[in-house]
mmCIF file with all atom_site columns, C-alpha atoms in Angstrom:
data_model
loop_
_atom_site.group_PDB
_atom_site.id
_atom_site.type_symbol
_atom_site.label_atom_id
_atom_site.label_alt_id
_atom_site.label_comp_id
_atom_site.label_asym_id
_atom_site.label_entity_id
_atom_site.label_seq_id
_atom_site.pdbx_PDB_ins_code
_atom_site.Cartn_x
_atom_site.Cartn_y
_atom_site.Cartn_z
_atom_site.occupancy
_atom_site.B_iso_or_equiv
_atom_site.pdbx_formal_charge
_atom_site.auth_seq_id
_atom_site.auth_comp_id
_atom_site.auth_asym_id
_atom_site.auth_atom_id
_atom_site.pdbx_PDB_model_num
ATOM 1   C CA . MET Z 1 1   ? 146.401 37.403 38.938  1.00 47.00 ? 235 MET Z CA 1
ATOM 2   C CA . ALA Z 1 2   ? 143.451 39.881 38.014  1.00 49.00 ? 236 ALA Z CA 1
ATOM 3   C CA . LYS Z 1 3   ? 140.625 38.253 36.207  1.00 46.00 ? 237 LYS Z CA 1
ATOM 4   C CA . LEU Z 1 4   ? 138.638 40.555 33.647  1.00 42.00 ? 238 LEU Z CA 1
ATOM 5   C CA . GLN Z 1 5   ? 135.019 40.378 33.537  1.00 41.00 ? 239 GLN Z CA 1
ATOM 6   C CA . VAL Z 1 6   ? 132.661 41.707 31.255  1.00 42.00 ? 240 VAL Z CA 1
ATOM 7   C CA . ARG Z 1 7   ? 128.953 42.312 32.559  1.00 43.00 ? 241 ARG Z CA 1
ATOM 8   C CA . ILE Z 1 8   ? 126.226 43.047 30.450  1.00 42.00 ? 242 ILE Z CA 1
ATOM 9   C CA . GLY Z 1 9   ? 122.629 43.694 32.090  1.00 43.00 ? 243 GLY Z CA 1
ATOM 10  C CA . GLU Z 1 10  ? 120.175 41.222 31.983  1.00 42.00 ? 244 GLU Z CA 1
ATOM 11  C CA . SER Z 1 11  ? 116.953 43.708 31.502  1.00 43.00 ? 245 SER Z CA 1
ATOM 12  C CA . SER Z 1 12  ? 115.012 44.358 28.657  1.00 43.00 ? 246 SER Z CA 1
ATOM 13  C CA . ASP Z 1 13  ? 117.512 47.750 28.368  1.00 49.00 ? 247 ASP Z CA 1
ATOM 14  C CA . ALA Z 1 14  ? 118.921 47.913 24.445  1.00 52.00 ? 248 ALA Z CA 1
ATOM 15  C CA . GLN Z 1 15  ? 122.415 45.833 24.885  1.00 46.00 ? 249 GLN Z CA 1
ATOM 16  C CA . PRO Z 1 16  ? 125.627 48.108 24.205  1.00 43.00 ? 250 PRO Z CA 1
ATOM 17  C CA . ASN Z 1 17  ? 127.165 48.704 21.002  1.00 46.00 ? 251 ASN Z CA 1
ATOM 18  C CA . LEU Z 1 18  ? 130.401 47.378 21.289  1.00 48.00 ? 252 LEU Z CA 1
ATOM 19  C CA . GLY Z 1 19  ? 131.889 48.728 18.591  1.00 63.00 ? 253 GLY Z CA 1
ATOM 20  C CA . TRP Z 1 20  ? 134.310 51.205 20.571  1.00 69.00 ? 254 TRP Z CA 1
ATOM 21  C CA . ASP Z 1 21  ? 134.800 55.093 19.500  1.00 73.00 ? 255 ASP Z CA 1
ATOM 22  C CA . THR Z 1 22  ? 137.441 56.353 17.909  1.00 72.00 ? 256 THR Z CA 1
ATOM 23  C CA . ILE Z 1 23  ? 138.723 59.555 18.890  1.00 72.00 ? 257 ILE Z CA 1
ATOM 24  C CA . TRP Z 1 24  ? 141.029 61.190 16.137  1.00 67.00 ? 258 TRP Z CA 1
ATOM 25  C CA . SER Z 1 25  ? 144.098 63.341 17.377  1.00 68.00 ? 259 SER Z CA 1
ATOM 26  C CA . PRO Z 1 26  ? 144.996 65.116 14.172  1.00 63.00 ? 260 PRO Z CA 1
ATOM 27  C CA . TRP Z 1 27  ? 148.262 66.858 15.609  1.00 61.00 ? 261 TRP Z CA 1
ATOM 28  C CA . GLY Z 1 28  ? 149.120 63.568 16.723  1.00 66.00 ? 262 GLY Z CA 1
ATOM 29  C CA . GLY Z 1 29  ? 148.249 61.335 13.607  1.00 63.00 ? 263 GLY Z CA 1
ATOM 30  C CA . CYS Z 1 30  ? 146.430 58.632 15.656  1.00 67.00 ? 264 CYS Z CA 1
ATOM 31  C CA . GLY Z 1 31  ? 143.453 57.796 17.109  1.00 69.00 ? 265 GLY Z CA 1
ATOM 32  C CA . ASP Z 1 32  ? 142.402 56.460 20.706  1.00 73.00 ? 266 ASP Z CA 1
ATOM 33  C CA . TRP Z 1 33  ? 139.444 54.819 22.546  1.00 74.00 ? 267 TRP Z CA 1
ATOM 34  C CA . ALA Z 1 34  ? 137.536 56.679 25.427  1.00 76.00 ? 268 ALA Z CA 1
ATOM 35  C CA . ILE Z 1 35  ? 136.176 55.537 28.796  1.00 77.00 ? 269 ILE Z CA 1
ATOM 36  C CA . ALA Z 1 36  ? 132.387 55.075 28.542  1.00 78.00 ? 270 ALA Z CA 1
ATOM 37  C CA . GLY Z 1 37  ? 130.586 57.609 30.387  1.00 79.00 ? 271 GLY Z CA 1
ATOM 38  C CA . ALA Z 1 38  ? 127.777 58.123 32.880  1.00 80.00 ? 272 ALA Z CA 1
ATOM 39  C CA . ASP Z 1 39  ? 125.392 57.814 30.575  1.00 79.00 ? 273 ASP Z CA 1
ATOM 40  C CA . GLU Z 1 40  ? 126.199 54.038 29.707  1.00 75.00 ? 274 GLU Z CA 1
ATOM 41  C CA . PRO Z 1 41  ? 125.379 52.378 32.391  1.00 75.00 ? 275 PRO Z CA 1
ATOM 42  C CA . GLN Z 1 42  ? 125.601 49.171 31.004  1.00 73.00 ? 276 GLN Z CA 1
ATOM 43  C CA . ASN Z 1 43  ? 129.137 49.618 29.838  1.00 71.00 ? 277 ASN Z CA 1
ATOM 44  C CA . ARG Z 1 44  ? 130.634 51.409 33.372  1.00 72.00 ? 278 ARG Z CA 1
ATOM 45  C CA . GLY Z 1 45  ? 134.107 50.729 33.031  1.00 74.00 ? 279 GLY Z CA 1
ATOM 46  C CA . GLY Z 1 46  ? 134.169 50.030 29.691  1.00 77.00 ? 280 GLY Z CA 1
ATOM 47  C CA . LEU Z 1 47  ? 135.028 51.551 26.450  1.00 75.00 ? 281 LEU Z CA 1
ATOM 48  C CA . ARG Z 1 48  ? 132.489 54.218 24.832  1.00 74.00 ? 282 ARG Z CA 1
ATOM 49  C CA . ALA Z 1 49  ? 130.310 52.687 22.172  1.00 71.00 ? 283 ALA Z CA 1
ATOM 50  C CA . LYS Z 1 50  ? 128.203 55.386 20.915  1.00 73.00 ? 284 LYS Z CA 1
ATOM 51  C CA . ALA Z 1 51  ? 129.489 56.780 17.536  1.00 75.00 ? 285 ALA Z CA 1
ATOM 52  C CA . ALA Z 1 52  ? 129.733 53.653 15.246  1.00 79.00 ? 286 ALA Z CA 1
ATOM 53  C CA . LEU Z 1 53  ? 129.720 55.690 12.120  1.00 86.00 ? 287 LEU Z CA 1
ATOM 54  C CA . HIS Z 1 54  ? 132.070 58.180 13.116  1.00 86.00 ? 288 HIS Z CA 1
ATOM 55  C CA . THR Z 1 55  ? 134.498 55.479 14.243  1.00 83.00 ? 289 THR Z CA 1
ATOM 56  C CA . ALA Z 1 56  ? 133.757 53.740 10.649  1.00 87.00 ? 290 ALA Z CA 1
ATOM 57  C CA . VAL Z 1 57  ? 134.739 57.102 9.023   1.00 91.00 ? 291 VAL Z CA 1
ATOM 58  C CA . ILE Z 1 58  ? 137.750 57.474 11.161  1.00 86.00 ? 292 ILE Z CA 1
ATOM 59  C CA . ILE Z 1 59  ? 139.266 53.793 10.520  1.00 84.00 ? 293 ILE Z CA 1
ATOM 60  C CA . GLN Z 1 60  ? 138.828 54.007 6.787   1.00 89.00 ? 294 GLN Z CA 1
ATOM 61  C CA . LEU Z 1 61  ? 140.314 57.491 6.219   1.00 91.00 ? 295 LEU Z CA 1
ATOM 62  C CA . PHE Z 1 62  ? 143.321 57.127 8.482   1.00 87.00 ? 296 PHE Z CA 1
ATOM 63  C CA . THR Z 1 63  ? 144.171 53.295 8.560   1.00 85.00 ? 297 THR Z CA 1
ATOM 64  C CA . ASP Z 1 64  ? 147.153 53.132 6.424   1.00 87.00 ? 298 ASP Z CA 1
ATOM 65  C CA . ARG Z 1 65  ? 145.892 50.984 3.087   1.00 89.00 ? 299 ARG Z CA 1
ATOM 66  C CA . ARG Z 1 66  ? 148.623 49.162 1.115   1.00 85.00 ? 300 ARG Z CA 1
ATOM 67  C CA . ILE Z 1 67  ? 149.417 50.893 -2.169  1.00 86.00 ? 301 ILE Z CA 1
ATOM 68  C CA . GLU Z 1 68  ? 150.085 48.714 -5.074  1.00 87.00 ? 302 GLU Z CA 1
ATOM 69  C CA . ASP Z 1 69  ? 153.204 48.815 -6.719  1.00 85.00 ? 303 ASP Z CA 1
ATOM 70  C CA . ASP Z 1 70  ? 151.229 49.884 -9.916  1.00 88.00 ? 304 ASP Z CA 1
ATOM 71  C CA . HIS Z 1 71  ? 149.267 52.506 -8.761  1.00 88.00 ? 305 HIS Z CA 1
ATOM 72  C CA . PRO Z 1 72  ? 149.899 56.018 -10.199 1.00 90.00 ? 306 PRO Z CA 1
ATOM 73  C CA . LEU Z 1 73  ? 150.913 57.445 -6.789  1.00 88.00 ? 307 LEU Z CA 1
ATOM 74  C CA . ARG Z 1 74  ? 153.278 55.072 -5.885  1.00 87.00 ? 308 ARG Z CA 1
ATOM 75  C CA . TYR Z 1 75  ? 156.106 57.458 -6.816  1.00 86.00 ? 309 TYR Z CA 1
ATOM 76  C CA . LEU Z 1 76  ? 155.293 59.242 -3.686  1.00 84.00 ? 310 LEU Z CA 1
ATOM 77  C CA . VAL Z 1 77  ? 156.243 56.422 -1.433  1.00 85.00 ? 311 VAL Z CA 1
ATOM 78  C CA . GLN Z 1 78  ? 159.941 56.134 -0.214  1.00 80.00 ? 312 GLN Z CA 1
ATOM 79  C CA . GLY Z 1 79  ? 161.105 52.920 0.653   1.00 80.00 ? 313 GLY Z CA 1
ATOM 80  C CA . ASP Z 1 80  ? 159.923 49.468 0.130   1.00 81.00 ? 314 ASP Z CA 1
ATOM 81  C CA . ASP Z 1 81  ? 157.260 49.545 2.470   1.00 79.00 ? 315 ASP Z CA 1
ATOM 82  C CA . PRO Z 1 82  ? 153.486 49.386 0.767   1.00 79.00 ? 316 PRO Z CA 1
ATOM 83  C CA . ARG Z 1 83  ? 152.311 49.678 4.653   1.00 77.00 ? 317 ARG Z CA 1
ATOM 84  C CA . GLY Z 1 84  ? 148.602 48.258 5.036   1.00 71.00 ? 318 GLY Z CA 1
ATOM 85  C CA . TRP Z 1 85  ? 146.612 46.198 7.766   1.00 70.00 ? 319 TRP Z CA 1
ATOM 86  C CA . TRP Z 1 86  ? 147.565 42.999 7.763   1.00 61.00 ? 320 TRP Z CA 1
ATOM 87  C CA . GLY Z 1 87  ? 144.155 41.286 8.533   1.00 63.00 ? 321 GLY Z CA 1
ATOM 88  C CA . ASP Z 1 88  ? 143.593 42.427 5.007   1.00 59.00 ? 322 ASP Z CA 1
ATOM 89  C CA . GLY Z 1 89  ? 145.639 39.286 3.821   1.00 59.00 ? 323 GLY Z CA 1
ATOM 90  C CA . VAL Z 1 90  ? 143.688 36.748 5.945   1.00 58.00 ? 324 VAL Z CA 1
ATOM 91  C CA . ASP Z 1 91  ? 139.942 37.739 5.754   1.00 64.00 ? 325 ASP Z CA 1
ATOM 92  C CA . VAL Z 1 92  ? 138.500 40.146 2.949   1.00 60.00 ? 326 VAL Z CA 1
ATOM 93  C CA . ARG Z 1 93  ? 135.229 38.938 2.076   1.00 67.00 ? 327 ARG Z CA 1
ATOM 94  C CA . ALA Z 1 94  ? 133.910 40.093 -1.128  1.00 68.00 ? 328 ALA Z CA 1
ATOM 95  C CA . ASP Z 1 95  ? 130.219 38.635 -0.562  1.00 73.00 ? 329 ASP Z CA 1
ATOM 96  C CA . LEU Z 1 96  ? 129.886 40.971 2.342   1.00 66.00 ? 330 LEU Z CA 1
ATOM 97  C CA . HIS Z 1 97  ? 131.207 44.033 0.314   1.00 63.00 ? 331 HIS Z CA 1
ATOM 98  C CA . GLU Z 1 98  ? 134.417 44.125 2.142   1.00 66.00 ? 332 GLU Z CA 1
ATOM 99  C CA . THR Z 1 99  ? 137.568 45.800 0.909   1.00 70.00 ? 333 THR Z CA 1
ATOM 100 C CA . GLU Z 1 100 ? 141.029 46.349 2.269   1.00 76.00 ? 334 GLU Z CA 1
ATOM 101 C CA . LEU Z 1 101 ? 140.771 48.628 5.276   1.00 79.00 ? 335 LEU Z CA 1
ATOM 102 C CA . GLY Z 1 102 ? 142.046 51.930 4.943   1.00 87.00 ? 336 GLY Z CA 1
ATOM 103 C CA . SER Z 1 103 ? 142.727 54.737 2.396   1.00 91.00 ? 337 SER Z CA 1
ATOM 104 C CA . LEU Z 1 104 ? 145.920 56.059 0.780   1.00 91.00 ? 338 LEU Z CA 1
ATOM 105 C CA . LEU Z 1 105 ? 146.015 59.290 2.630   1.00 92.00 ? 339 LEU Z CA 1
ATOM 106 C CA . TRP Z 1 106 ? 149.331 58.602 4.029   1.00 88.00 ? 340 TRP Z CA 1
ATOM 107 C CA . VAL Z 1 107 ? 151.050 58.664 0.696   1.00 88.00 ? 341 VAL Z CA 1
ATOM 108 C CA . PHE Z 1 108 ? 150.720 62.650 0.819   1.00 87.00 ? 342 PHE Z CA 1
ATOM 109 C CA . GLU Z 1 109 ? 153.003 62.922 3.939   1.00 81.00 ? 343 GLU Z CA 1
ATOM 110 C CA . ARG Z 1 110 ? 155.905 64.305 1.840   1.00 77.00 ? 344 ARG Z CA 1
ATOM 111 C CA . ALA Z 1 111 ? 153.906 65.387 -1.251  1.00 84.00 ? 345 ALA Z CA 1
ATOM 112 C CA . PRO Z 1 112 ? 154.004 68.858 -2.267  1.00 85.00 ? 346 PRO Z CA 1
ATOM 113 C CA . LEU Z 1 113 ? 150.514 70.233 -1.835  1.00 89.00 ? 347 LEU Z CA 1
ATOM 114 C CA . THR Z 1 114 ? 149.008 71.170 -5.352  1.00 92.00 ? 348 THR Z CA 1
ATOM 115 C CA . GLU Z 1 115 ? 145.737 71.147 -7.064  1.00 94.00 ? 349 GLU Z CA 1
ATOM 116 C CA . GLU Z 1 116 ? 146.258 67.991 -8.281  1.00 93.00 ? 350 GLU Z CA 1
ATOM 117 C CA . ILE Z 1 117 ? 147.240 66.429 -4.976  1.00 92.00 ? 351 ILE Z CA 1
ATOM 118 C CA . ARG Z 1 118 ? 143.976 68.556 -3.486  1.00 94.00 ? 352 ARG Z CA 1
ATOM 119 C CA . GLN Z 1 119 ? 141.707 66.486 -6.026  1.00 95.00 ? 353 GLN Z CA 1
ATOM 120 C CA . TRP Z 1 120 ? 143.546 63.017 -5.240  1.00 94.00 ? 354 TRP Z CA 1
ATOM 121 C CA . VAL Z 1 121 ? 142.622 63.571 -1.316  1.00 94.00 ? 355 VAL Z CA 1
ATOM 122 C CA . GLU Z 1 122 ? 139.162 63.764 -2.400  1.00 96.00 ? 356 GLU Z CA 1
ATOM 123 C CA . ARG Z 1 123 ? 139.347 60.777 -4.821  1.00 95.00 ? 357 ARG Z CA 1
ATOM 124 C CA . LEU Z 1 124 ? 140.718 58.505 -2.496  1.00 95.00 ? 358 LEU Z CA 1
ATOM 125 C CA . ALA Z 1 125 ? 138.661 59.742 0.533   1.00 96.00 ? 359 ALA Z CA 1
ATOM 126 C CA . LEU Z 1 126 ? 135.456 58.906 -1.397  1.00 96.00 ? 360 LEU Z CA 1
ATOM 127 C CA . GLU Z 1 127 ? 137.146 55.591 -2.343  1.00 94.00 ? 361 GLU Z CA 1
ATOM 128 C CA . ALA Z 1 128 ? 137.990 54.621 0.982   1.00 94.00 ? 362 ALA Z CA 1
ATOM 129 C CA . LEU Z 1 129 ? 134.345 55.463 2.379   1.00 95.00 ? 363 LEU Z CA 1
ATOM 130 C CA . GLN Z 1 130 ? 132.888 53.647 -0.455  1.00 93.00 ? 364 GLN Z CA 1
ATOM 131 C CA . PRO Z 1 131 ? 132.361 50.510 1.730   1.00 89.00 ? 365 PRO Z CA 1
ATOM 132 C CA . LEU Z 1 132 ? 129.729 52.369 3.751   1.00 90.00 ? 366 LEU Z CA 1
ATOM 133 C CA . ILE Z 1 133 ? 127.454 52.741 0.919   1.00 91.00 ? 367 ILE Z CA 1
ATOM 134 C CA . ASP Z 1 134 ? 128.283 49.182 -0.485  1.00 88.00 ? 368 ASP Z CA 1
ATOM 135 C CA . GLN Z 1 135 ? 127.446 47.596 3.195   1.00 85.00 ? 369 GLN Z CA 1
ATOM 136 C CA . GLY Z 1 136 ? 124.453 49.791 3.366   1.00 88.00 ? 370 GLY Z CA 1
ATOM 137 C CA . ALA Z 1 137 ? 125.301 52.104 6.351   1.00 87.00 ? 371 ALA Z CA 1
ATOM 138 C CA . ALA Z 1 138 ? 125.149 54.860 3.763   1.00 91.00 ? 372 ALA Z CA 1
ATOM 139 C CA . ALA Z 1 139 ? 123.233 56.152 0.472   1.00 94.00 ? 373 ALA Z CA 1
ATOM 140 C CA . LYS Z 1 140 ? 125.607 58.712 -0.451  1.00 96.00 ? 374 LYS Z CA 1
ATOM 141 C CA . ILE Z 1 141 ? 128.703 60.498 0.657   1.00 97.00 ? 375 ILE Z CA 1
ATOM 142 C CA . LYS Z 1 142 ? 130.672 63.681 -0.342  1.00 97.00 ? 376 LYS Z CA 1
ATOM 143 C CA . ALA Z 1 143 ? 133.772 64.625 0.208   1.00 97.00 ? 377 ALA Z CA 1
ATOM 144 C CA . GLN Z 1 144 ? 135.705 68.413 0.069   1.00 97.00 ? 378 GLN Z CA 1
ATOM 145 C CA . ALA Z 1 145 ? 139.057 68.666 0.014   1.00 95.00 ? 379 ALA Z CA 1
ATOM 146 C CA . VAL Z 1 146 ? 139.970 72.551 0.453   1.00 94.00 ? 380 VAL Z CA 1
ATOM 147 C CA . ALA Z 1 147 ? 143.801 73.667 0.181   1.00 92.00 ? 381 ALA Z CA 1
ATOM 148 C CA . GLN Z 1 148 ? 145.228 76.168 1.871   1.00 90.00 ? 382 GLN Z CA 1
ATOM 149 C CA . PHE Z 1 149 ? 148.799 76.330 -0.351  1.00 89.00 ? 383 PHE Z CA 1
ATOM 150 C CA . ALA Z 1 150 ? 150.020 79.401 1.363   1.00 87.00 ? 384 ALA Z CA 1
ATOM 151 C CA . LEU Z 1 151 ? 149.975 77.567 4.801   1.00 85.00 ? 385 LEU Z CA 1
ATOM 152 C CA . ASN Z 1 152 ? 150.599 74.275 2.839   1.00 84.00 ? 386 ASN Z CA 1
ATOM 153 C CA . ARG Z 1 153 ? 147.521 72.683 4.975   1.00 87.00 ? 387 ARG Z CA 1
ATOM 154 C CA . CYS Z 1 154 ? 144.724 70.398 3.522   1.00 91.00 ? 388 CYS Z CA 1
ATOM 155 C CA . ASP Z 1 155 ? 141.453 70.142 5.086   1.00 92.00 ? 389 ASP Z CA 1
ATOM 156 C CA . LEU Z 1 156 ? 138.507 67.457 4.473   1.00 94.00 ? 390 LEU Z CA 1
ATOM 157 C CA . ALA Z 1 157 ? 135.230 67.756 4.927   1.00 95.00 ? 391 ALA Z CA 1
ATOM 158 C CA . VAL Z 1 158 ? 132.893 64.652 4.697   1.00 96.00 ? 392 VAL Z CA 1
ATOM 159 C CA . GLN Z 1 159 ? 129.114 64.525 4.689   1.00 97.00 ? 393 GLN Z CA 1
ATOM 160 C CA . ILE Z 1 160 ? 127.431 61.085 4.757   1.00 96.00 ? 394 ILE Z CA 1
ATOM 161 C CA . TYR Z 1 161 ? 123.362 60.972 3.799   1.00 96.00 ? 395 TYR Z CA 1
ATOM 162 C CA . GLY Z 1 162 ? 121.228 58.223 4.911   1.00 93.00 ? 396 GLY Z CA 1
ATOM 163 C CA . ARG Z 1 163 ? 118.415 56.568 2.510   1.00 91.00 ? 397 ARG Z CA 1
ATOM 164 C CA . ASP Z 1 164 ? 115.966 59.265 3.170   1.00 93.00 ? 398 ASP Z CA 1
ATOM 165 C CA . GLY Z 1 165 ? 118.252 61.992 1.885   1.00 93.00 ? 399 GLY Z CA 1
ATOM 166 C CA . ALA Z 1 166 ? 118.719 63.386 5.542   1.00 94.00 ? 400 ALA Z CA 1
ATOM 167 C CA . ARG Z 1 167 ? 122.286 64.232 6.417   1.00 95.00 ? 401 ARG Z CA 1
ATOM 168 C CA . VAL Z 1 168 ? 123.383 61.766 9.185   1.00 93.00 ? 402 VAL Z CA 1
ATOM 169 C CA . TYR Z 1 169 ? 127.221 62.634 9.375   1.00 93.00 ? 403 TYR Z CA 1
ATOM 170 C CA . ASP Z 1 170 ? 129.156 65.848 8.774   1.00 94.00 ? 404 ASP Z CA 1
ATOM 171 C CA . GLN Z 1 171 ? 132.266 66.333 9.861   1.00 92.00 ? 405 GLN Z CA 1
ATOM 172 C CA . ARG Z 1 172 ? 135.226 68.543 9.165   1.00 91.00 ? 406 ARG Z CA 1
ATOM 173 C CA . PHE Z 1 173 ? 139.272 66.925 9.489   1.00 87.00 ? 407 PHE Z CA 1
ATOM 174 C CA . GLU Z 1 174 ? 141.576 69.564 10.047  1.00 83.00 ? 408 GLU Z CA 1
ATOM 175 C CA . ASP Z 1 175 ? 145.034 69.484 8.213   1.00 76.00 ? 409 ASP Z CA 1
ATOM 176 C CA . ILE Z 1 176 ? 145.008 65.638 7.496   1.00 72.00 ? 410 ILE Z CA 1
ATOM 177 C CA . TRP Z 1 177 ? 148.024 66.116 5.462   1.00 58.00 ? 411 TRP Z CA 1
ATOM 178 C CA . ARG Z 1 178 ? 150.865 67.937 6.083   1.00 50.00 ? 412 ARG Z CA 1
ATOM 179 C CA . GLN Z 1 179 ? 154.392 68.356 4.295   1.00 35.00 ? 413 GLN Z CA 1
ATOM 180 C CA . SER Z 1 180 ? 155.927 65.909 6.544   1.00 34.00 ? 414 SER Z CA 1
ATOM 181 C CA . VAL Z 1 181 ? 153.960 64.154 9.599   1.00 42.00 ? 415 VAL Z CA 1
ATOM 182 C CA . THR Z 1 182 ? 156.915 65.103 11.859  1.00 39.00 ? 416 THR Z CA 1
ATOM 183 C CA . SER Z 1 183 ? 157.368 68.551 10.948  1.00 37.00 ? 417 SER Z CA 1
ATOM 184 C CA . PRO Z 1 184 ? 155.620 71.200 12.999  1.00 39.00 ? 418 PRO Z CA 1
ATOM 185 C CA . ALA Z 1 185 ? 152.835 73.215 12.670  1.00 40.00 ? 419 ALA Z CA 1
ATOM 186 C CA . PRO Z 1 186 ? 153.901 76.526 10.590  1.00 37.00 ? 420 PRO Z CA 1
ATOM 187 C CA . PRO Z 1 187 ? 154.792 79.628 12.513  1.00 37.00 ? 421 PRO Z CA 1
ATOM 188 C CA . ASP Z 1 188 ? 152.054 82.227 13.097  1.00 42.00 ? 422 ASP Z CA 1
ATOM 189 C CA . PHE Z 1 189 ? 152.528 85.323 10.925  1.00 36.00 ? 423 PHE Z CA 1
ATOM 190 C CA . ASN Z 1 190 ? 152.216 87.291 14.085  1.00 40.00 ? 424 ASN Z CA 1
ATOM 191 C CA . HIS Z 1 191 ? 155.330 86.011 15.513  1.00 39.00 ? 425 HIS Z CA 1
ATOM 192 C CA . LEU Z 1 192 ? 157.899 87.235 12.891  1.00 37.00 ? 426 LEU Z CA 1
ATOM 193 C CA . PRO Z 1 193 ? 160.885 88.821 13.775  1.00 39.00 ? 427 PRO Z CA 1
ATOM 194 C CA . SER Z 1 194 ? 160.297 92.753 13.323  1.00 40.00 ? 428 SER Z CA 1
ATOM 195 C CA . GLY Z 1 195 ? 161.452 94.081 10.030  1.00 40.00 ? 429 GLY Z CA 1
ATOM 196 C CA . ILE Z 1 196 ? 160.313 91.143 7.918   1.00 38.00 ? 430 ILE Z CA 1
ATOM 197 C CA . ALA Z 1 197 ? 157.039 91.802 5.641   1.00 36.00 ? 431 ALA Z CA 1
#
């Protein structure tokens, strides 16, 4: 049986941040971890750990938060599964400004894209990212949902600002919502059969 050994250098060099980076795959609707590169000599063979803020944003936005029975968007959920992360039932510390993990963006999987839904996307994104402010990782967060109604597509732009007012994070998440998670991307208009205007 092989043994796993984790080695951290015992020099005066900075120790690695072991909050592993999550890489978001929009078309797959999932995240994954990356292997550490050569620029992380103390973390060779480990998981990359260089983008803690980006990872926190991805986890907060794209982890399915449990929806309450009385939530105004509950009508969009098919079936009885409110989703949510099991750990929220075990350890959420209000004294550390912790809240349930994730967002309710998942409820829009089968919703028609309307202006009201676009506004909800912004509101739910800001709600999901609020713990970053409460815990002191950010001073201000902005989120803009941009809907392309003809393409049935909604993109989300997120900017995070530090205490000095400088923007420390600026990311656009493309196609965060589709008519159905399992539906293919819409066809390119250049590939429509001839004779269709």
